[in-house]
Amino acid sequence: MGKKNSTIIDINLNLNVRGLRPSATLAINEKSNERLQNCQNVYKLGLGQSPFPVPNEVVESLKTYAYKKDYLPVKGLPELRQAVADHNIRVNKIDSRPENILIGPGSKELIFILQLVYYGDLIIPTPSWVSYFPQARIIGRHVNWVPTIKENGYRLTPEKLDLICRTDPGRPRIVILNYPSNPTGSTYTIDRLKEVAEVARKYKIVLISDEIYGMIHHQGKHVSIARFYPEGTIISSGLSKWCGAGGWRLGTFTFPAALNWLMDAMSIVASETYTATSAPIQYAAITAFNGSDSISEYLRLSRKILKAIARYLSSRLEKMHATFPKPEGAFYMFPDFSYYKEKLNAKGIYTSVELCDALLDETGVALLPGSDFGRQPDEFTLRLAYVDFNGEKALNAAALSKEEILQDAFVETNCNRLVKAMRNMDEWFNAL
Ligand code: PMP
Ligand code: GLU
């Protein structure tokens, strides 16, 4: 009966939505929480959520402004747009003005609305973050997946981009470049950014530079491609990752003046849908974007911890014969377990989805399959979000540590769940 009903609902769905499932990142989180409610153990390496608390002064600011109840301007609170522009000048070293900043309820929503208002194909490398493709599909945009190779850190190359654009040079296109990358943790050298920028300029591409993890480049050396393609780059960012505030839902788009017509079009859609971003959150975000010594220290320690974990996990995964680009930023890794292909097949596991299901059932480790990021289903790549640890405790321990570079012992003491997850996975692969 239930099945019949769901079929009836299904055939009445818009064709662009039919067949889609809830976003993989959110689905794995709910599945992991269900396991916890059923008293089953789970290592939550599925959803990519910052483990660190929101800096104290930003929380205090939210408390202070909780009384702010009026609808704010559609494009965002003027003082916040100013703070984001100042942040861009200070941190990204680009010319930036408040009238070119758009505030939204998460950069995810802004990326969606941009795709809605701009009539162009979407070009994304494989692997790419789980939501770009479904967003384009919901809107009915054509998507070009650009193949990449592991040996090159799964990076988009200027040659491949040129190859796609050359076939129809005048075609309107949006390219999304996300670095440090979700799912690989890789980033781009300045030379590579310049080369990609050249191709983007040649074909007048609207380039969304998704720099939501820029502030957690492990060396603090993130460089925005907007410096090399200022006229066509929209920087996408927000509070979710560097400020630990994913659930607050605040995203920012930084436009070049030449693309302000796109921002205006987006704000029409915003005005007819979400109206404006939550007022108290916008006030608190001013404190975050203005920065302070203690926010800089919070970031320094966050990076130091993430770097130590990335190094620790890399050595554990290498022992498991996984191959992957070395993470340089964010909190993700994208290991490939093809080494075990025959053994996995013998166990009836043929896809990354089946591998994830087996790992969750048999080891309690929640991960996401590479196919959710646009990889071929039978490639045994997985996305691992190394976030299952107490970020507040780790920050306090890192603040007390005298080590310039945090060693494995730090990870073993402060990120015990990650250590156990690695041990469980190691045993599982060994027993195949
Ligand atoms: N881009 C990437 C690469 C992401 O991983 C995420 C997930 N937080 C987003 C954009 C969207 O972030 P938010 O909507 O929280 O700003
Ligand atoms: N971006 C995060 C991830 O990739 C989760 C949040 C989301 O997908 O909206 O896991």
Coordinates of C-alpha atoms and ligand atoms in Angstrom, one line a residue:
M1 CA 0.0 0.0 0.0
G2 CA 2.8 2.4 1.0
K3 CA 4.7 1.5 -2.1
K4 CA 1.6 2.2 -4.3
N5 CA 1.2 5.6 -2.7
S6 CA 4.8 6.5 -3.2
T7 CA 4.6 5.6 -6.9
I8 CA 1.6 7.9 -7.3
I9 CA 3.4 10.7 -5.6
D10 CA 6.5 10.0 -7.8
I11 CA 4.8 10.3 -11.1
N12 CA 3.4 13.7 -10.2
L13 CA 6.8 15.0 -9.4
N14 CA 8.6 17.5 -11.6
L15 CA 10.8 15.5 -13.9
N16 CA 13.9 17.4 -12.7
V17 CA 13.3 16.2 -9.1
R18 CA 12.1 12.7 -9.9
G19 CA 14.6 10.1 -9.0
L20 CA 16.7 12.4 -6.8
R21 CA 17.3 11.5 -3.2
P22 CA 17.9 13.7 -0.2
S23 CA 21.5 15.1 -0.3
A24 CA 24.1 12.4 0.5
T25 CA 25.8 14.5 3.2
L26 CA 22.6 15.1 5.1
A27 CA 21.3 11.5 4.6
I28 CA 24.5 9.9 6.0
N29 CA 24.2 12.2 9.1
E30 CA 20.7 11.1 9.7
K31 CA 21.6 7.5 9.2
S32 CA 24.5 7.9 11.6
N33 CA 22.2 9.5 14.2
E34 CA 19.7 6.7 13.8
R35 CA 22.4 4.2 14.6
L36 CA 23.3 6.2 17.7
Q37 CA 19.6 6.2 18.8
N38 CA 19.6 2.5 18.4
C39 CA 22.6 2.2 20.7
Q40 CA 24.8 1.1 17.8
N41 CA 28.3 2.6 17.6
V42 CA 29.1 4.9 14.8
Y43 CA 32.2 6.9 13.8
K44 CA 30.8 10.0 12.1
L45 CA 33.1 10.5 9.2
G46 CA 30.2 11.1 6.8
L47 CA 28.9 14.7 7.1
G48 CA 31.5 17.4 6.7
Q49 CA 30.7 19.6 9.7
S50 CA 33.3 21.6 11.5
P51 CA 34.3 20.0 14.8
F52 CA 35.3 23.3 16.3
P53 CA 33.0 25.5 18.3
V54 CA 32.0 29.0 17.1
P55 CA 34.5 31.5 18.6
N56 CA 33.3 32.8 21.9
E57 CA 33.1 36.4 20.9
V58 CA 31.0 35.5 17.9
V59 CA 28.6 33.6 20.1
E60 CA 28.5 36.6 22.5
S61 CA 27.7 38.8 19.6
L62 CA 24.8 36.6 18.6
K63 CA 23.4 36.8 22.2
T64 CA 23.7 40.5 22.1
Y65 CA 21.8 40.8 18.9
A66 CA 19.2 38.1 19.5
Y67 CA 16.6 40.9 19.9
K68 CA 17.0 42.1 16.3
K69 CA 13.8 41.1 14.8
D70 CA 13.2 43.2 11.7
Y71 CA 13.5 42.0 8.1
L72 CA 16.9 43.1 6.8
P73 CA 17.6 44.3 3.2
V74 CA 17.5 41.5 0.7
K75 CA 21.2 41.8 -0.3
G76 CA 22.3 41.8 3.4
L77 CA 23.0 44.1 6.3
P78 CA 25.1 47.0 5.0
E79 CA 27.5 46.7 8.0
L80 CA 28.0 43.0 7.2
R81 CA 28.6 43.7 3.5
Q82 CA 31.2 46.2 4.5
A83 CA 32.8 43.7 6.9
V84 CA 33.0 41.1 4.2
A85 CA 34.5 43.5 1.7
D86 CA 37.1 44.6 4.3
H87 CA 37.9 40.9 5.0
N88 CA 38.4 40.4 1.2
I89 CA 40.8 43.3 1.1
R90 CA 42.7 42.1 4.2
V91 CA 42.7 38.3 3.6
N92 CA 42.2 37.8 -0.1
K93 CA 44.1 40.8 -1.2
I94 CA 41.5 41.8 -3.7
D95 CA 39.8 45.1 -4.4
S96 CA 36.3 44.7 -2.8
R97 CA 33.4 46.9 -2.1
P98 CA 30.3 46.4 0.0
E99 CA 28.0 47.0 -3.0
N100 CA 29.4 43.9 -4.6
I101 CA 28.7 41.6 -1.7
L102 CA 25.6 39.4 -1.4
I103 CA 24.6 37.7 1.9
G104 CA 22.5 34.6 1.8
P105 CA 21.3 31.8 4.1
G106 CA 24.3 29.5 3.3
S107 CA 26.5 29.6 0.2
K108 CA 24.6 26.4 -1.0
E109 CA 21.5 28.5 -1.5
L110 CA 23.5 31.2 -3.3
I111 CA 25.1 28.7 -5.7
F112 CA 21.7 27.3 -6.4
I113 CA 20.2 30.8 -7.1
L114 CA 23.1 31.7 -9.3
Q115 CA 22.5 28.6 -11.4
L116 CA 18.8 29.5 -11.6
V117 CA 19.3 33.1 -12.9
Y118 CA 22.3 32.5 -15.2
Y119 CA 21.5 30.6 -18.3
G120 CA 24.6 28.5 -18.8
D121 CA 26.0 25.0 -18.7
L122 CA 27.6 23.9 -15.5
I123 CA 31.2 22.7 -15.7
I124 CA 32.6 20.8 -12.7
P125 CA 35.5 18.4 -12.2
T126 CA 35.0 14.9 -11.0
P127 CA 35.1 14.5 -8.1
S128 CA 33.1 17.5 -6.9
W129 CA 31.0 18.3 -3.9
V130 CA 27.7 16.4 -3.8
S131 CA 25.3 19.3 -4.3
Y132 CA 26.5 21.1 -7.5
F133 CA 25.2 18.5 -9.9
P134 CA 21.7 17.9 -8.3
Q135 CA 21.2 21.7 -8.1
A136 CA 21.9 21.9 -11.8
R137 CA 19.6 19.0 -12.5
I138 CA 16.8 20.5 -10.4
I139 CA 17.0 23.7 -12.5
G140 CA 17.4 21.7 -15.8
R141 CA 20.9 22.9 -16.7
H142 CA 23.3 20.9 -18.8
V143 CA 26.3 19.6 -16.8
N144 CA 29.8 18.8 -18.1
W145 CA 31.8 16.6 -15.8
V146 CA 35.5 17.2 -16.5
P147 CA 37.6 14.1 -15.9
T148 CA 40.6 14.4 -13.6
I149 CA 43.2 12.0 -12.4
K150 CA 44.3 11.0 -8.9
E151 CA 48.0 11.5 -9.8
N152 CA 47.2 15.2 -10.4
G153 CA 45.3 15.4 -7.1
Y154 CA 42.0 15.2 -9.1
R155 CA 42.5 18.8 -10.1
L156 CA 40.8 20.6 -13.0
T157 CA 43.5 21.2 -15.6
P158 CA 43.4 24.3 -17.9
E159 CA 43.9 22.0 -20.9
K160 CA 40.8 19.9 -20.2
L161 CA 38.8 23.1 -19.5
D162 CA 39.9 24.5 -22.8
L163 CA 39.0 21.3 -24.6
I164 CA 35.4 21.5 -23.4
C165 CA 35.0 25.2 -24.2
R166 CA 36.7 25.2 -27.6
T167 CA 33.9 23.2 -29.2
D168 CA 31.4 26.1 -28.8
P169 CA 33.5 29.1 -27.6
G170 CA 30.6 31.6 -27.2
R171 CA 28.4 29.3 -25.1
P172 CA 27.5 30.7 -21.7
R173 CA 29.1 28.6 -18.9
I174 CA 29.5 28.5 -15.2
V175 CA 32.6 26.7 -13.9
I176 CA 32.9 25.9 -10.2
L177 CA 36.4 25.6 -8.9
N178 CA 36.4 24.5 -5.2
Y179 CA 39.7 24.6 -3.3
P180 CA 40.8 23.5 -0.8
S181 CA 38.6 20.8 -2.2
N182 CA 35.7 18.9 -0.8
P183 CA 36.2 15.9 -1.2
T184 CA 40.0 15.6 -1.7
G185 CA 41.5 18.3 0.5
S186 CA 43.8 19.3 -2.5
T187 CA 44.4 22.9 -3.5
Y188 CA 46.0 24.7 -6.5
T189 CA 49.3 26.3 -6.9
I190 CA 49.4 30.0 -7.9
D191 CA 50.7 29.0 -11.4
R192 CA 47.9 26.6 -12.0
L193 CA 45.3 29.2 -10.8
K194 CA 46.8 31.7 -13.3
E195 CA 46.5 29.1 -16.1
V196 CA 42.9 28.3 -15.2
A197 CA 42.2 32.0 -15.0
E198 CA 43.5 32.5 -18.6
V199 CA 41.1 29.9 -20.0
A200 CA 38.3 31.4 -18.1
R201 CA 39.1 34.8 -19.5
K202 CA 39.4 33.4 -23.1
Y203 CA 35.8 32.0 -22.9
K204 CA 34.3 34.7 -20.7
I205 CA 33.4 32.0 -18.2
V206 CA 31.4 32.9 -15.0
L207 CA 33.7 31.4 -12.5
I208 CA 32.4 30.5 -9.0
S209 CA 35.4 30.1 -6.9
D210 CA 34.1 28.1 -4.0
E211 CA 36.5 29.1 -1.2
I212 CA 34.4 28.0 1.7
Y213 CA 37.5 26.1 3.0
G214 CA 40.0 28.8 2.1
M215 CA 40.5 30.0 5.7
I216 CA 41.4 26.4 6.8
H217 CA 44.1 25.9 4.3
H218 CA 46.5 23.9 6.6
Q219 CA 49.4 26.3 6.1
G220 CA 47.2 29.4 6.1
K221 CA 48.3 30.1 2.5
H222 CA 45.1 30.1 0.5
V223 CA 45.1 32.4 -2.6
S224 CA 42.0 33.4 -4.4
I225 CA 41.8 33.0 -8.1
A226 CA 39.9 36.3 -8.1
R227 CA 43.3 37.9 -8.1
F228 CA 44.0 36.5 -11.5
Y229 CA 40.5 36.7 -13.1
P230 CA 38.9 39.6 -11.2
E231 CA 36.4 40.5 -13.9
G232 CA 34.7 37.0 -14.0
T233 CA 35.2 35.4 -10.5
I234 CA 32.5 35.2 -7.9
I235 CA 34.0 34.2 -4.5
S236 CA 31.7 31.9 -2.6
S237 CA 32.3 31.6 1.1
G238 CA 30.6 31.9 4.5
L239 CA 30.7 31.1 8.2
S240 CA 30.1 27.3 8.0
K241 CA 33.6 25.9 7.9
W242 CA 36.2 28.3 9.3
C243 CA 33.9 29.7 12.0
G244 CA 32.3 26.3 12.9
A245 CA 28.8 27.7 12.2
G246 CA 27.3 25.4 9.6
G247 CA 23.9 25.4 11.3
W248 CA 23.8 29.2 11.5
R249 CA 23.3 29.3 7.7
L250 CA 25.2 32.3 6.5
G251 CA 26.9 32.4 3.1
T252 CA 28.6 35.2 1.1
F253 CA 29.1 35.9 -2.6
T254 CA 31.7 38.4 -3.6
F255 CA 31.0 39.7 -7.1
P256 CA 33.2 41.7 -9.5
A257 CA 31.5 45.0 -10.3
A258 CA 31.1 43.8 -13.9
L259 CA 28.7 41.0 -12.7
N260 CA 26.6 43.1 -10.4
W261 CA 23.6 42.6 -12.8
L262 CA 23.8 38.9 -11.8
M263 CA 23.7 39.9 -8.1
D264 CA 20.7 42.0 -8.8
A265 CA 19.0 39.1 -10.6
M266 CA 19.8 36.8 -7.7
S267 CA 18.4 39.3 -5.2
I268 CA 15.0 39.3 -7.1
V269 CA 14.8 35.6 -6.5
A270 CA 15.9 36.0 -2.9
S271 CA 13.2 38.6 -2.3
E272 CA 10.6 36.2 -3.6
T273 CA 11.8 33.2 -1.7
Y274 CA 13.8 33.6 1.6
T275 CA 13.4 37.4 1.8
A276 CA 16.6 38.0 3.8
T277 CA 19.1 36.1 5.9
S278 CA 18.3 35.9 9.6
A279 CA 19.0 39.2 11.3
P280 CA 20.8 38.2 14.5
I281 CA 23.1 35.9 12.6
Q282 CA 24.0 38.7 10.2
Y283 CA 24.9 41.0 13.2
A284 CA 27.0 38.3 14.8
A285 CA 28.7 37.6 11.4
I286 CA 30.1 41.2 11.5
T287 CA 32.2 40.2 14.5
A288 CA 33.4 37.1 12.7
F289 CA 34.4 38.9 9.5
N290 CA 36.0 41.8 11.3
G291 CA 38.3 39.3 13.0
S292 CA 40.4 39.8 16.1
D293 CA 43.5 38.5 17.7
S294 CA 41.6 35.7 19.4
I295 CA 39.8 34.7 16.2
S296 CA 43.2 34.6 14.4
E297 CA 44.5 32.4 17.2
Y298 CA 41.5 30.1 16.9
L299 CA 42.2 29.8 13.2
R300 CA 45.9 29.1 13.7
L301 CA 45.1 26.3 16.2
S302 CA 42.3 24.9 14.0
R303 CA 44.7 24.6 11.1
K304 CA 47.5 23.1 13.3
I305 CA 45.1 20.4 14.5
L306 CA 43.7 19.6 11.1
K307 CA 47.2 19.4 9.6
A308 CA 48.2 16.9 12.3
I309 CA 45.2 14.8 11.8
A310 CA 45.7 14.8 8.0
R311 CA 49.2 13.6 8.5
Y312 CA 48.2 10.9 11.0
L313 CA 45.4 9.6 8.8
S314 CA 47.5 9.6 5.7
S315 CA 50.0 7.3 7.3
R316 CA 47.3 5.0 8.5
L317 CA 45.5 4.9 5.1
E318 CA 48.8 4.3 3.3
K319 CA 49.3 1.2 5.5
M320 CA 45.9 0.1 4.3
H321 CA 47.2 0.4 0.7
A322 CA 44.8 3.3 0.0
T323 CA 46.0 5.8 -2.6
F324 CA 44.9 9.5 -2.4
P325 CA 46.2 13.1 -2.8
K326 CA 47.8 14.4 0.4
P327 CA 45.3 16.8 2.0
E328 CA 46.4 20.5 2.0
G329 CA 43.3 22.1 3.5
A330 CA 39.7 21.5 4.8
F331 CA 38.9 18.3 6.7
Y332 CA 38.5 15.8 3.9
M333 CA 40.4 12.9 2.3
F334 CA 39.5 10.9 -0.7
P335 CA 41.1 7.4 -0.4
D336 CA 40.9 4.9 -3.2
F337 CA 40.8 1.3 -2.1
S338 CA 41.1 -0.3 -5.6
Y339 CA 43.9 -2.4 -4.2
Y340 CA 41.2 -4.7 -2.7
K341 CA 39.1 -4.9 -5.8
E342 CA 39.3 -8.6 -6.3
K343 CA 38.7 -9.4 -2.6
L344 CA 35.8 -6.9 -2.4
N345 CA 34.2 -8.4 -5.5
A346 CA 34.6 -11.9 -4.0
K347 CA 32.6 -10.6 -1.0
G348 CA 29.9 -9.4 -3.4
I349 CA 31.0 -5.7 -3.2
Y350 CA 31.1 -4.1 -6.6
T351 CA 30.5 -0.4 -6.0
S352 CA 31.6 2.4 -3.6
V353 CA 28.1 2.5 -2.3
E354 CA 28.2 -1.2 -1.4
L355 CA 31.7 -0.6 0.2
C356 CA 30.3 2.2 2.3
D357 CA 27.3 0.1 3.4
A358 CA 29.5 -2.8 4.4
L359 CA 32.0 -0.6 6.3
L360 CA 29.1 1.1 8.2
D361 CA 27.5 -2.2 9.0
E362 CA 30.6 -4.1 9.9
T363 CA 32.9 -1.5 11.4
G364 CA 30.6 1.4 12.4
V365 CA 32.5 3.8 10.3
A366 CA 30.3 6.2 8.3
L367 CA 31.8 7.5 5.1
L368 CA 30.4 8.6 1.7
P369 CA 30.9 6.8 -1.6
G370 CA 33.0 8.4 -4.4
S371 CA 30.0 8.0 -6.7
D372 CA 28.2 10.7 -4.8
F373 CA 31.0 13.0 -5.9
G374 CA 30.6 12.1 -9.6
R375 CA 33.1 9.2 -9.7
Q376 CA 32.3 5.9 -11.6
P377 CA 30.2 3.6 -9.3
D378 CA 32.7 0.7 -9.5
E379 CA 35.7 2.9 -8.4
F380 CA 36.4 2.2 -4.8
T381 CA 36.9 5.8 -3.7
L382 CA 35.4 7.0 -0.4
R383 CA 35.1 10.5 1.1
L384 CA 36.3 10.6 4.7
A385 CA 35.5 13.7 6.7
Y386 CA 37.9 13.8 9.7
V387 CA 35.6 15.6 12.0
D388 CA 34.6 13.1 14.7
F389 CA 36.4 14.6 17.6
N390 CA 35.8 17.1 20.3
G391 CA 37.0 20.3 18.7
E392 CA 36.8 22.4 21.8
K393 CA 39.0 20.0 23.8
A394 CA 41.4 19.7 20.9
L395 CA 41.7 23.5 20.7
N396 CA 42.4 23.8 24.4
A397 CA 45.0 21.0 24.2
A398 CA 46.7 22.6 21.2
A399 CA 46.8 26.0 23.0
L400 CA 48.7 24.3 25.8
S401 CA 51.1 22.3 23.6
K402 CA 54.6 23.6 23.1
E403 CA 55.0 21.6 19.9
E404 CA 55.5 23.7 16.7
I405 CA 54.0 20.8 14.7
L406 CA 51.5 18.6 16.6
Q407 CA 52.7 15.0 16.6
D408 CA 50.8 11.7 16.3
A409 CA 50.6 11.5 20.1
F410 CA 48.4 14.6 20.1
V411 CA 46.0 12.9 17.7
E412 CA 46.0 9.7 19.7
T413 CA 45.1 11.6 22.9
N414 CA 42.7 14.1 21.5
C415 CA 41.1 12.5 18.5
N416 CA 40.6 9.0 19.8
R417 CA 37.5 8.3 17.8
L418 CA 39.4 8.9 14.6
V419 CA 42.1 6.5 15.8
K420 CA 39.5 3.8 16.5
A421 CA 37.8 4.3 13.2
M422 CA 41.2 3.8 11.5
R423 CA 41.8 0.7 13.5
N424 CA 38.4 -0.8 12.7
M425 CA 38.9 -0.1 9.0
D426 CA 42.4 -1.5 9.0
E427 CA 41.2 -4.8 10.6
W428 CA 38.3 -5.0 8.2
F429 CA 40.5 -4.6 5.1
N430 CA 43.1 -7.0 6.5
A431 CA 40.4 -9.7 7.1
L432 CA 39.2 -9.6 3.5
Ligands
PMP1 N1 30.6 24.3 -1.0 C1 31.2 23.2 -0.5 C2 32.4 22.7 -1.2 C3 30.8 22.6 0.7 O1 31.4 21.6 1.2 C4 29.6 23.2 1.3 C5 29.1 22.5 2.5 N2 29.0 23.2 3.6 C6 29.0 24.3 0.8 C7 29.6 24.9 -0.4 C8 27.8 24.9 1.3 O2 28.1 25.5 2.6 P1 27.1 26.5 3.3 O3 25.8 26.4 2.6 O4 27.0 26.0 4.7 O5 27.7 27.9 3.2
GLU2 N1 29.3 20.4 2.9 C1 29.2 19.4 3.9 C2 29.7 18.1 3.3 O1 30.1 18.0 2.2 C3 27.8 19.2 4.5 C4 26.8 20.3 4.4 C5 26.0 20.2 3.2 O2 26.2 19.3 2.3 O3 25.1 21.0 3.0 O4 29.6 17.1 4.0

